[in-house]
CSV table of C-alpha atoms in Angstrom, one decimal:
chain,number,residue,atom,x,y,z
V,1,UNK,CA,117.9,67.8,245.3
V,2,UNK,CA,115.3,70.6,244.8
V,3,UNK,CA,112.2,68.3,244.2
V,4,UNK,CA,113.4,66.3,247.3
V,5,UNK,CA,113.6,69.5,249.9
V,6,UNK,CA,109.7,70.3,247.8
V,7,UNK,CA,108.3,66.9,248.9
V,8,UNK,CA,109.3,67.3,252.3
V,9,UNK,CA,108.2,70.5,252.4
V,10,UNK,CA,104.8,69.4,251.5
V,11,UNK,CA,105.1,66.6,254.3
V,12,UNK,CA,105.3,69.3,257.0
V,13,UNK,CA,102.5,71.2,255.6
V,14,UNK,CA,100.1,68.0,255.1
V,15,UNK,CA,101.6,67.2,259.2
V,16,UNK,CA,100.7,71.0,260.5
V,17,UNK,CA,97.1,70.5,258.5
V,18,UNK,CA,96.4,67.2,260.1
V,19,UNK,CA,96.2,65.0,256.7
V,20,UNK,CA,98.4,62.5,257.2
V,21,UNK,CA,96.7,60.4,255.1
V,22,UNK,CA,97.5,62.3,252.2
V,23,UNK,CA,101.0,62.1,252.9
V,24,UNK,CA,101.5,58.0,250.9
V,25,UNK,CA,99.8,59.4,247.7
V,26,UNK,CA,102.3,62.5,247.8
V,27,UNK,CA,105.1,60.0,248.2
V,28,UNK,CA,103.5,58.1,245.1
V,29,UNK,CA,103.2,60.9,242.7
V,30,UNK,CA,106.8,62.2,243.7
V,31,UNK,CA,107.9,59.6,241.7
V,32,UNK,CA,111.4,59.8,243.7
V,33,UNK,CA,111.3,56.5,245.2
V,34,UNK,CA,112.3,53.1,242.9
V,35,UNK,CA,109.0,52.5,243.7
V,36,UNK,CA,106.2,52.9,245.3
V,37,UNK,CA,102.5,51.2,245.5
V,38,UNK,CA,99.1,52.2,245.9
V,39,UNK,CA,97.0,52.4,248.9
V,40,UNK,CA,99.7,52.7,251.7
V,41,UNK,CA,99.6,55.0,254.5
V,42,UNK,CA,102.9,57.2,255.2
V,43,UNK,CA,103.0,59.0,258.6
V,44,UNK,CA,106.5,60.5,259.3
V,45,UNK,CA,107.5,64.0,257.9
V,46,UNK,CA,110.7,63.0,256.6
V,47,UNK,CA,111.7,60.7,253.7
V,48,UNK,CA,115.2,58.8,252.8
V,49,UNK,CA,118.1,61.1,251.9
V,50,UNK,CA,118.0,58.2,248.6
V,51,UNK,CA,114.3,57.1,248.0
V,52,UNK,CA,115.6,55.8,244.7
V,53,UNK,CA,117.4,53.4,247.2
V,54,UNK,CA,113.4,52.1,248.6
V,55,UNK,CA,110.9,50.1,247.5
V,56,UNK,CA,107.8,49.9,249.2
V,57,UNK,CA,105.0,47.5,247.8
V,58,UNK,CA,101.5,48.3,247.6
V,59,UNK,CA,99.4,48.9,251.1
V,60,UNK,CA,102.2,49.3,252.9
V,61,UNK,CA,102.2,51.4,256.8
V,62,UNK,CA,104.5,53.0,257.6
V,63,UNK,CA,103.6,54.8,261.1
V,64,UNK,CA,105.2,57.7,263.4
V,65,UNK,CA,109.0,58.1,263.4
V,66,UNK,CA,109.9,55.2,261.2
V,67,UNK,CA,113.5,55.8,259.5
V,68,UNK,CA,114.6,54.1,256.7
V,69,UNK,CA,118.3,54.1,256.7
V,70,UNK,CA,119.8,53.8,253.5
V,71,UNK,CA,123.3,54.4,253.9
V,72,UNK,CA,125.5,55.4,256.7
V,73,UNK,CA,128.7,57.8,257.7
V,74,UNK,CA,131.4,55.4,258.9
V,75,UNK,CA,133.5,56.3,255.6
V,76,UNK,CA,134.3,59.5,257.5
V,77,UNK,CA,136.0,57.9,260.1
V,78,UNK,CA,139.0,56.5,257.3
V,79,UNK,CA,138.9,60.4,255.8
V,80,UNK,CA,141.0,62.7,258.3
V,81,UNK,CA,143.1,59.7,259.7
V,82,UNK,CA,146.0,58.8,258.7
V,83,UNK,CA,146.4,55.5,259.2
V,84,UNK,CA,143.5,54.6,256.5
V,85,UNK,CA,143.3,55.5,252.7
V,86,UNK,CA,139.8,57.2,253.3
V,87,UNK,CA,139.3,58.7,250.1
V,88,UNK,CA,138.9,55.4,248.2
V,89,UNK,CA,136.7,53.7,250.7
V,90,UNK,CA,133.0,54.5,248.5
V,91,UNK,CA,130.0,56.1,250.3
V,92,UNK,CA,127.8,53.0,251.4
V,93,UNK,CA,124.7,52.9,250.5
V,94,UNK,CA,122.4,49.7,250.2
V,95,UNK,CA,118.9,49.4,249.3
V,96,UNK,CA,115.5,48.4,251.3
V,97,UNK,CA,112.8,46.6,250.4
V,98,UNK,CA,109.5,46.7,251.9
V,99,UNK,CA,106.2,43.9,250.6
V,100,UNK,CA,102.9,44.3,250.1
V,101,UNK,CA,100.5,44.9,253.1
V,102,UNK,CA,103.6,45.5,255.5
V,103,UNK,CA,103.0,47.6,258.4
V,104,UNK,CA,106.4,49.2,260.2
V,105,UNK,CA,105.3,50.3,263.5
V,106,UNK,CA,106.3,53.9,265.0
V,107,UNK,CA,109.7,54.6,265.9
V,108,UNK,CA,111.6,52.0,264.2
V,109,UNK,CA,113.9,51.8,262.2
V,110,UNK,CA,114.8,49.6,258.6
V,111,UNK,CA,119.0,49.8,257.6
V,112,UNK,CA,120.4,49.2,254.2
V,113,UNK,CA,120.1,45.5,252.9
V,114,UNK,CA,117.0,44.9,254.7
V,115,UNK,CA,113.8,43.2,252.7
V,116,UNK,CA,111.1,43.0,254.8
V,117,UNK,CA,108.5,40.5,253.1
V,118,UNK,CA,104.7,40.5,252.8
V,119,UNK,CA,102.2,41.0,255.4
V,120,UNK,CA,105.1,41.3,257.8
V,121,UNK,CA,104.9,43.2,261.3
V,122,UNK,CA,107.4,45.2,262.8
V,123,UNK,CA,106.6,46.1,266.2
V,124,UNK,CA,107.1,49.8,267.5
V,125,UNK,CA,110.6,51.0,268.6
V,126,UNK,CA,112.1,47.7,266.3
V,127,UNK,CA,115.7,47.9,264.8
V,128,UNK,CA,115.6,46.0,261.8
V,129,UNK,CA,118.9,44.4,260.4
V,130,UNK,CA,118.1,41.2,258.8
V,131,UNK,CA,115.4,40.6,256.1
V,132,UNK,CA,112.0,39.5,257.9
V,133,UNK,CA,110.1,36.7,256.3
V,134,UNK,CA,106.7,37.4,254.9
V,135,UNK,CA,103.7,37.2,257.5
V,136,UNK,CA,106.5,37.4,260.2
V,137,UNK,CA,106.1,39.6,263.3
V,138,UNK,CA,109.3,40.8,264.5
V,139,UNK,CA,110.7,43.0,267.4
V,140,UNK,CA,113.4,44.4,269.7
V,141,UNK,CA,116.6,45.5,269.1
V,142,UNK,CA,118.2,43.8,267.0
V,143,UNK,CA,114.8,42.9,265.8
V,144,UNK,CA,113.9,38.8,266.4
V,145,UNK,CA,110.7,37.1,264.8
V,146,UNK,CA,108.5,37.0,267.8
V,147,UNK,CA,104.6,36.0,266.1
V,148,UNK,CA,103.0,35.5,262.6
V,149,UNK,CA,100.7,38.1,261.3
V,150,UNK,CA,98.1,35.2,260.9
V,151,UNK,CA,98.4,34.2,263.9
V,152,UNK,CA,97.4,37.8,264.9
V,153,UNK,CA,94.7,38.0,262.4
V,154,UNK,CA,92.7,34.9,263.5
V,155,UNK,CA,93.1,36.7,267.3
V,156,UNK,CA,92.0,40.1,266.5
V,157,UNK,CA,89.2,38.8,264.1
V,158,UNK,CA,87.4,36.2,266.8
V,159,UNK,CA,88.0,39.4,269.8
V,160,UNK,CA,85.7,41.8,267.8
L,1,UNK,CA,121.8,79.5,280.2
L,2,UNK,CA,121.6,82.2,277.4
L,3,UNK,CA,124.6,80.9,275.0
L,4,UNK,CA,123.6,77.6,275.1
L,5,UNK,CA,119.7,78.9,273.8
L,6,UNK,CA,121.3,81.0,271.2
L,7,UNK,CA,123.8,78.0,269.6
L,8,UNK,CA,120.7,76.1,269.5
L,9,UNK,CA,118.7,78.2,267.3
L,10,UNK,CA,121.7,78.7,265.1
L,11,UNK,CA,121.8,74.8,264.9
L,12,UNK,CA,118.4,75.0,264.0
L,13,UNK,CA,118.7,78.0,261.3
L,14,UNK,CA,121.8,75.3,259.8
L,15,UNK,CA,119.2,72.7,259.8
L,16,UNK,CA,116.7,74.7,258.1
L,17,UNK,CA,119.4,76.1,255.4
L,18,UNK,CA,120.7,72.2,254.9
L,19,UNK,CA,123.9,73.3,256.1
L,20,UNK,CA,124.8,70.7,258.2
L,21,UNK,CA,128.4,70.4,257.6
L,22,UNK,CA,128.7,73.9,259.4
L,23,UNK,CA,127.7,72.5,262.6
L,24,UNK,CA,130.3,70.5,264.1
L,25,UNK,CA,132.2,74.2,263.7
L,26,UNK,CA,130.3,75.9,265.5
L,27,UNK,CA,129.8,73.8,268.6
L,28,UNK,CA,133.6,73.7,268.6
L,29,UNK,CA,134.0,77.4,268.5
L,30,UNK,CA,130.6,78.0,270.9
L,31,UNK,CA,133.4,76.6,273.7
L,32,UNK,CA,130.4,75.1,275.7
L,33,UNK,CA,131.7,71.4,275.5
L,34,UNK,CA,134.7,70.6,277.8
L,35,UNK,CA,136.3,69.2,274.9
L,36,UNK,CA,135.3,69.2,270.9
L,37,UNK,CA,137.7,68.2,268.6
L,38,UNK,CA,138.6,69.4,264.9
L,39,UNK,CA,137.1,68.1,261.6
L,40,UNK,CA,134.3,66.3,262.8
L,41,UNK,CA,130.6,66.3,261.8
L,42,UNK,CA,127.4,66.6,264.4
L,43,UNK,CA,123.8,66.8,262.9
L,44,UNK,CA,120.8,67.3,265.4
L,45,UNK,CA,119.6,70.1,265.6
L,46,UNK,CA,120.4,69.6,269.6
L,47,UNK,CA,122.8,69.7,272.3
L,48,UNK,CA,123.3,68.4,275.6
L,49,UNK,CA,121.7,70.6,278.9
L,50,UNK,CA,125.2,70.0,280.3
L,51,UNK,CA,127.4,70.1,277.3
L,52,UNK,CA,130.4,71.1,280.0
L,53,UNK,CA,129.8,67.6,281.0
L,54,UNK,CA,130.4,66.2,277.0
L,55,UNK,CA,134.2,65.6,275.5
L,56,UNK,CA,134.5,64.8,271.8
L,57,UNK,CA,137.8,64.0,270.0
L,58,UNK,CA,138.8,64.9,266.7
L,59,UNK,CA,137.2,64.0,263.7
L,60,UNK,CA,134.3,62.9,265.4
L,61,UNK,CA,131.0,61.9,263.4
L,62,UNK,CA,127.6,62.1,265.0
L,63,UNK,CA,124.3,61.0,262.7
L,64,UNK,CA,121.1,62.3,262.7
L,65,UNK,CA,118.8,62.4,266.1
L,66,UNK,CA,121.6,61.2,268.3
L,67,UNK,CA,121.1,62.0,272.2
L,68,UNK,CA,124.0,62.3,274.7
L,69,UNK,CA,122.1,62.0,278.2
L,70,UNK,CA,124.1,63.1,280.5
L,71,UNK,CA,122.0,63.9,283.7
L,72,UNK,CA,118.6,61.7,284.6
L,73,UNK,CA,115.5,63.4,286.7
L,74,UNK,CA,115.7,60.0,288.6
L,75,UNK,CA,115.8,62.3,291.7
L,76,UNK,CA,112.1,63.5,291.1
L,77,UNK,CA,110.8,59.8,292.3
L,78,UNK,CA,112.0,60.7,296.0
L,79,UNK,CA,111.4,64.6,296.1
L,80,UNK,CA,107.3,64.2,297.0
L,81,UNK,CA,107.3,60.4,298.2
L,82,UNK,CA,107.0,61.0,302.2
L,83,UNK,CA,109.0,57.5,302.6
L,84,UNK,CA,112.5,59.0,301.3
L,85,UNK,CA,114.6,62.2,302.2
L,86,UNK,CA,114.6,63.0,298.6
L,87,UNK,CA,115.6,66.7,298.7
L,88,UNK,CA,119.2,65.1,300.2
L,89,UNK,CA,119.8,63.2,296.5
L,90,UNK,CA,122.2,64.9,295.0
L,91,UNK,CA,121.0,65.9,291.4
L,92,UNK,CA,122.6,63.4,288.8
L,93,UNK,CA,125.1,63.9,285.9
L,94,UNK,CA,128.1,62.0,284.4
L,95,UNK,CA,130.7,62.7,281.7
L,96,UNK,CA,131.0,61.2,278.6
L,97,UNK,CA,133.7,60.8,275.9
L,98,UNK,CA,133.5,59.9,272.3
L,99,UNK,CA,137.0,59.3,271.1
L,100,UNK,CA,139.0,60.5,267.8
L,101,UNK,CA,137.7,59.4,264.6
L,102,UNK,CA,134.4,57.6,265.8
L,103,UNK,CA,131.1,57.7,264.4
L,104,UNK,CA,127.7,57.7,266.1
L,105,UNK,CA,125.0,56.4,264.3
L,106,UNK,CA,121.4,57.7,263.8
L,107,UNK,CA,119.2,57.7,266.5
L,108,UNK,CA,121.4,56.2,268.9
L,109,UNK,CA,121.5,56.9,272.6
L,110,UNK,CA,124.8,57.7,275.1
L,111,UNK,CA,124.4,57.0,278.7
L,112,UNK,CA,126.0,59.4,281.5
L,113,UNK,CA,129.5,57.7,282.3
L,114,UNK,CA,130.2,55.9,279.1
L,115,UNK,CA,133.6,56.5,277.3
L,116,UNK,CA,133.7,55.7,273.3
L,117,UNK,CA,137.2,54.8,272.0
L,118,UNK,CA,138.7,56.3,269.1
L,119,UNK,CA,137.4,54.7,265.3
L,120,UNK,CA,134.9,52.7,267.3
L,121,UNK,CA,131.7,52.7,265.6
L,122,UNK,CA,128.1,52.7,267.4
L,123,UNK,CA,125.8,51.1,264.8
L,124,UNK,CA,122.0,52.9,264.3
L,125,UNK,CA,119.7,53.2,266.9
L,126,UNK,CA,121.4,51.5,269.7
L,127,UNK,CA,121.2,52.5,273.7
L,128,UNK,CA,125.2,52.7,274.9
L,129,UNK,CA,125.3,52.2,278.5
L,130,UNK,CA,128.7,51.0,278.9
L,131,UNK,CA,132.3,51.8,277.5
L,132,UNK,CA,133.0,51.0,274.1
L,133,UNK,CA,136.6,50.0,273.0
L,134,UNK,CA,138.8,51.2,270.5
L,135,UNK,CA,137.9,50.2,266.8
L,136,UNK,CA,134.8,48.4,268.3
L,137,UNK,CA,131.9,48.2,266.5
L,138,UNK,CA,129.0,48.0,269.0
L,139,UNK,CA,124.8,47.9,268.5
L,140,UNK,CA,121.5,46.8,269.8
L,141,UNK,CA,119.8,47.8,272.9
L,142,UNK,CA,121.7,47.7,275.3
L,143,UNK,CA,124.6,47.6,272.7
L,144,UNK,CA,126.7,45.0,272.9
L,145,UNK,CA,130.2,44.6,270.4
L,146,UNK,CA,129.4,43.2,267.0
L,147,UNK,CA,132.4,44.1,265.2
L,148,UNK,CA,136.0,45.8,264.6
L,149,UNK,CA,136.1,48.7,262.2
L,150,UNK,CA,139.2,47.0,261.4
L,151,UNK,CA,137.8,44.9,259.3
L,152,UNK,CA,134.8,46.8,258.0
L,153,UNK,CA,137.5,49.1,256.5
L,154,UNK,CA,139.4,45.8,255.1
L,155,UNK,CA,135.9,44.8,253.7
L,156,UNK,CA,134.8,47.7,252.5
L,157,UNK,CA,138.1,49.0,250.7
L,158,UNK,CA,138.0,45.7,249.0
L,159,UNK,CA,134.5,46.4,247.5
L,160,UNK,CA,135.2,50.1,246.3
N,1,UNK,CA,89.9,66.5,268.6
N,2,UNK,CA,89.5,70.1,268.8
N,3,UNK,CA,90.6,70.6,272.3
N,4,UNK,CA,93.8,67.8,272.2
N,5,UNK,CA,95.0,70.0,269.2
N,6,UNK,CA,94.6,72.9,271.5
N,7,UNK,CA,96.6,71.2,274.0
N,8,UNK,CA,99.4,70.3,272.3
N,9,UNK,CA,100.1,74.2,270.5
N,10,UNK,CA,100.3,74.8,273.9
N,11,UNK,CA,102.8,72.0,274.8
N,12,UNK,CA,104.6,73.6,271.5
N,13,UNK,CA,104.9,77.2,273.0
N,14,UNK,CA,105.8,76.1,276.7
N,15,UNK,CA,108.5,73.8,275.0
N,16,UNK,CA,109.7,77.5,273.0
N,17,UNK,CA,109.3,79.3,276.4
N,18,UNK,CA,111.4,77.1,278.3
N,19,UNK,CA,108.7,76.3,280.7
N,20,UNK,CA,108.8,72.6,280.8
N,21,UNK,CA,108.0,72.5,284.8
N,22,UNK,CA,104.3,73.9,283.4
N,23,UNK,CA,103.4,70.6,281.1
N,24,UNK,CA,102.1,68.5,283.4
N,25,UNK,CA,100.0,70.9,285.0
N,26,UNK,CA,98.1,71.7,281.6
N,27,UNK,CA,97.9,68.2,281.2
N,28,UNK,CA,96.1,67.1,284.1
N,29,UNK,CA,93.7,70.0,283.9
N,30,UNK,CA,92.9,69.6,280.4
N,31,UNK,CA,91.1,66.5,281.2
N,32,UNK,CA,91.8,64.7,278.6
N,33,UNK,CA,93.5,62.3,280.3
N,34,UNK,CA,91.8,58.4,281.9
N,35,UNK,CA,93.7,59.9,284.9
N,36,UNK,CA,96.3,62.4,285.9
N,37,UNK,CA,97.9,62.6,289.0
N,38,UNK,CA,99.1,65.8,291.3
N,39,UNK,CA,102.9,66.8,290.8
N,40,UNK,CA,104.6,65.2,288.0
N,41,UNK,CA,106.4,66.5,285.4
N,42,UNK,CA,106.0,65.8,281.6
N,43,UNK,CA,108.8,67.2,278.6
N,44,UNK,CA,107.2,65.7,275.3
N,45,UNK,CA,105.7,68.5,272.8
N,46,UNK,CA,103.2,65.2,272.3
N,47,UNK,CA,100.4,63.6,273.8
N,48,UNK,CA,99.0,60.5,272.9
N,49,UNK,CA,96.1,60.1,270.2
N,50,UNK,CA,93.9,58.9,272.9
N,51,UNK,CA,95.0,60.3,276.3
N,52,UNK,CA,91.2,58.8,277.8
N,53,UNK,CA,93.0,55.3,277.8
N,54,UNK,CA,95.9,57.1,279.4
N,55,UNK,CA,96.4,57.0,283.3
N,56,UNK,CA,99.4,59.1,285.1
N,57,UNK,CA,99.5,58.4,288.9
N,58,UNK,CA,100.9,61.1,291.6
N,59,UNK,CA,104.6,62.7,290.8
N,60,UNK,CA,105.0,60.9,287.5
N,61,UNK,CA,108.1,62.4,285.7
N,62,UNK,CA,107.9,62.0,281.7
N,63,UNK,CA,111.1,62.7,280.1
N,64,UNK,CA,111.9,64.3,276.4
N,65,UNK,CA,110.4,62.5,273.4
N,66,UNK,CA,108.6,59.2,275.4
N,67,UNK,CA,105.9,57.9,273.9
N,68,UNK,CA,103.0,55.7,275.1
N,69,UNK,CA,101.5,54.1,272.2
N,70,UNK,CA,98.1,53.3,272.9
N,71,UNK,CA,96.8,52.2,269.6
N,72,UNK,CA,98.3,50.3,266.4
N,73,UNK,CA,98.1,50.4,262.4
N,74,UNK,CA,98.0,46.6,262.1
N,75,UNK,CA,94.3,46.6,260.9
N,76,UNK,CA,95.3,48.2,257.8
N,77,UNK,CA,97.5,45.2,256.9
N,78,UNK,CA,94.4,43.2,256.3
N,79,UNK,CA,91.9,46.0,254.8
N,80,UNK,CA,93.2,46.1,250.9
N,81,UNK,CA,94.4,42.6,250.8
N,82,UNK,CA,91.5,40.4,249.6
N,83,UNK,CA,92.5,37.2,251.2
N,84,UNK,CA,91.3,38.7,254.6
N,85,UNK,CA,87.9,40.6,256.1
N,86,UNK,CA,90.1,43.1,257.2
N,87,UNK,CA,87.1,45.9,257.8
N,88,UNK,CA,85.7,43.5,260.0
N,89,UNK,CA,88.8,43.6,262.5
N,90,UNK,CA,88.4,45.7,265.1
N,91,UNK,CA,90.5,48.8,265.3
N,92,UNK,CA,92.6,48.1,268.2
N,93,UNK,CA,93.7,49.8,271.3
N,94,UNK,CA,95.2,49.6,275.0
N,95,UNK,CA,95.3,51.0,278.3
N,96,UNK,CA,98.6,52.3,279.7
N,97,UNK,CA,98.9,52.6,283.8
N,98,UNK,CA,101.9,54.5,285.0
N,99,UNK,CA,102.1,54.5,289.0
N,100,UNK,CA,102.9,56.6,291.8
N,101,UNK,CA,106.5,58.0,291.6
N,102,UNK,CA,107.4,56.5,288.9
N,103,UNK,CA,110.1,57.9,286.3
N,104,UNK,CA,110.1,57.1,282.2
N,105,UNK,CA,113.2,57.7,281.0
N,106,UNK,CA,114.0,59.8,277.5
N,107,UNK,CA,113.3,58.1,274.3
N,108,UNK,CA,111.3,55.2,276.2
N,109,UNK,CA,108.2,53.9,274.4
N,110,UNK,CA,105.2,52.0,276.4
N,111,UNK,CA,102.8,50.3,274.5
N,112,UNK,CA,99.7,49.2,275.0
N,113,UNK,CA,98.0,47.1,277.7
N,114,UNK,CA,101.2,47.8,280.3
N,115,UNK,CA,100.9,48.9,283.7
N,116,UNK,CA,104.3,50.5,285.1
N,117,UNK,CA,104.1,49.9,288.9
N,118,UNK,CA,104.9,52.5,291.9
N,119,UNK,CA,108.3,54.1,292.2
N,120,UNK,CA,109.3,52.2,289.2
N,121,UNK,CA,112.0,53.6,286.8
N,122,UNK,CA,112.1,52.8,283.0
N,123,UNK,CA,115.9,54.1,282.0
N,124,UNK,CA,116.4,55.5,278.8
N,125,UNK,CA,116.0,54.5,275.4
N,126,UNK,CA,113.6,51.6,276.7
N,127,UNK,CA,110.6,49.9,274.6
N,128,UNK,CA,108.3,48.2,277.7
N,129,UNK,CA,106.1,45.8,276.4
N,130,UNK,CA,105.4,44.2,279.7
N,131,UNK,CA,103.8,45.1,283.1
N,132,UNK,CA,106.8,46.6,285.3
N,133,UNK,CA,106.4,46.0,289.2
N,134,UNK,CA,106.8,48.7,291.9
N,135,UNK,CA,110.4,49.7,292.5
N,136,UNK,CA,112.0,47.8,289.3
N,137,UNK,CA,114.3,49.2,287.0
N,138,UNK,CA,113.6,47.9,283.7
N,139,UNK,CA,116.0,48.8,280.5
N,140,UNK,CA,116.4,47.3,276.9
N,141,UNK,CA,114.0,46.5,273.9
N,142,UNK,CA,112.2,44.8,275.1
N,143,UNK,CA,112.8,46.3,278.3
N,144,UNK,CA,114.1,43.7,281.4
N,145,UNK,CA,113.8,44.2,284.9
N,146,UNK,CA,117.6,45.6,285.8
N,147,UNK,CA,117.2,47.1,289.3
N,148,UNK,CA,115.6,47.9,292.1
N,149,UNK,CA,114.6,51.7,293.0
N,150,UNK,CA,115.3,51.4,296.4
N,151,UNK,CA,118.8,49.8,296.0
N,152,UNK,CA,119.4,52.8,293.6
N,153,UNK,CA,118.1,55.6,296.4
N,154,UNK,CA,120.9,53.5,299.4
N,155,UNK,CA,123.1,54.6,296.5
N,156,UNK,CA,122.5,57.6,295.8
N,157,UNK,CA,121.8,59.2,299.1
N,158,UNK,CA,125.2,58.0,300.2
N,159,UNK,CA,127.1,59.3,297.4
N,160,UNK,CA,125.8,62.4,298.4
């Protein structure tokens, strides 16, 4: 899709210029995502091959190298072999839900099905396949709950 | 090595054109694998330094930002450390194989010395350091079998 | 920073040249770095956003597309939502101590606040979110100790 390949375009540019910040409001505006709230920060310069697959809530983070994976291949596998009736196996797609205040730390990645609640954490380098519980930290691959995000606030707050 | 530079900026001019069907093609044709099979579908814009070293079946899929390591730089720990005769280790490399029909998800990682069966299925993101059976479905990090694309066909043929 | 954004076109063209062997020394005389030891070898087109918490020991090899994340986002979670005196959290960040000798494997990330010991080895694919000692081999996310580098070299040298 032509607006699509213009948006990602415009990711590069705003990547090469240093302006990442401007990147979540671009995203925003594109209106090619089922939705997506105010006051977030978007780092990676690439979105979803389906945005109108993702959700994102309002002040949401999304850092470096996150990839939100929204459907998959494996119907090609059915296609060339005999064996299988390929061809009537449907492209699979799901869709990903992401809450308010989230923050989805750099290289990770979210796969289809996957809410990820309010004020949740996931740690750098995570592979989410389950939904993660609002305030939950998770990490790993597959991803585990390993903290709360309270937890973490009351910490960072009282080390200032 | 000079054909292996000039496939990888015609991977990347595919990339740029959003012609990624054409790719599989032409690393088949480029005859710099020891083995690539028919029909298939590869994405990155990347190939292995030692693609000699890399066999791929037929209708083989591999997603977006997949890496085949096939070599390590392990030896560069001994080379200066007085303690070890480092210039004696023998540079390191393995094969690997990635049978007919199976797909290689996004962002995933093949170790030197693994073998993939044929319709196996390595889920997202995960690290493959050891073989994968036929029709197994395998993820995390280190991967570890979590399914049969047996029955992922069964389930998903049902839901078309 | 003016001069990191200098340092990393360069990164960029030695990456286009080929010249991967020259990284490391750019990086250690660009001082940007806490610390940067005397023969290594570094592949990423990247450096850190804050290479002064950064220290690189003697003969540290850096593979393609590591990342040592020295810093995190998780502030922001807290800043819009009105239940928290998010700009009152301190913006948070971590040393990273990579020893002697020591080898980070491709696709590895390091976070914050780890030191990776002497001749230590952190294979492939890793996330480390804990100290490593000298001479372990430490794989997975999170990353476990696996090996031992000197068990590894006995190998090695006699496969020769």
């Amino acid at each position: 899709m032509l607006k699509r390949k213009i948006v990602i375009l415009k990711l590069y540019a705003l990547t090469i210029l240093g302006k990442n910040s401007k990147k979540a409001d671009l995203l925003r505006k594109s209106g090619l995502f089922a939705e997506y709230g105010r006051g977030g920060y978007w780092h990676p310069a690439w979105i979803p091959s389906y945005p109108e697959l993702i959700h994102i809530g309002n002040n949401v983070s999304v850092a470096a190298d996150v990839r939100l994976y929204e459907h998959d291949l494996v119907r090609r596998m059915w296609i060339c072999d005999p064996g299988y009736k390929g061809s009537e196996v449907p492209y699979y797609t799901g869709e990903i839900y992401v809450g308010d205040n989230s923050i989805i730390g750099a290289r990770s990645i979210i796969l289809y099905n996957v809410s990820i609640g309010k004020n949740a954490l996931v740690a750098a380098g995570s592979v989410v396949t389950k939904n993660v519980p609002d305030y939950a930290i998770v990490g790993g691959n597959p991803a585990k709950v390993i903290g709360d995000t309270r937890k973490l606030y009351n910490k960072r707050i009282s080390n200032k």
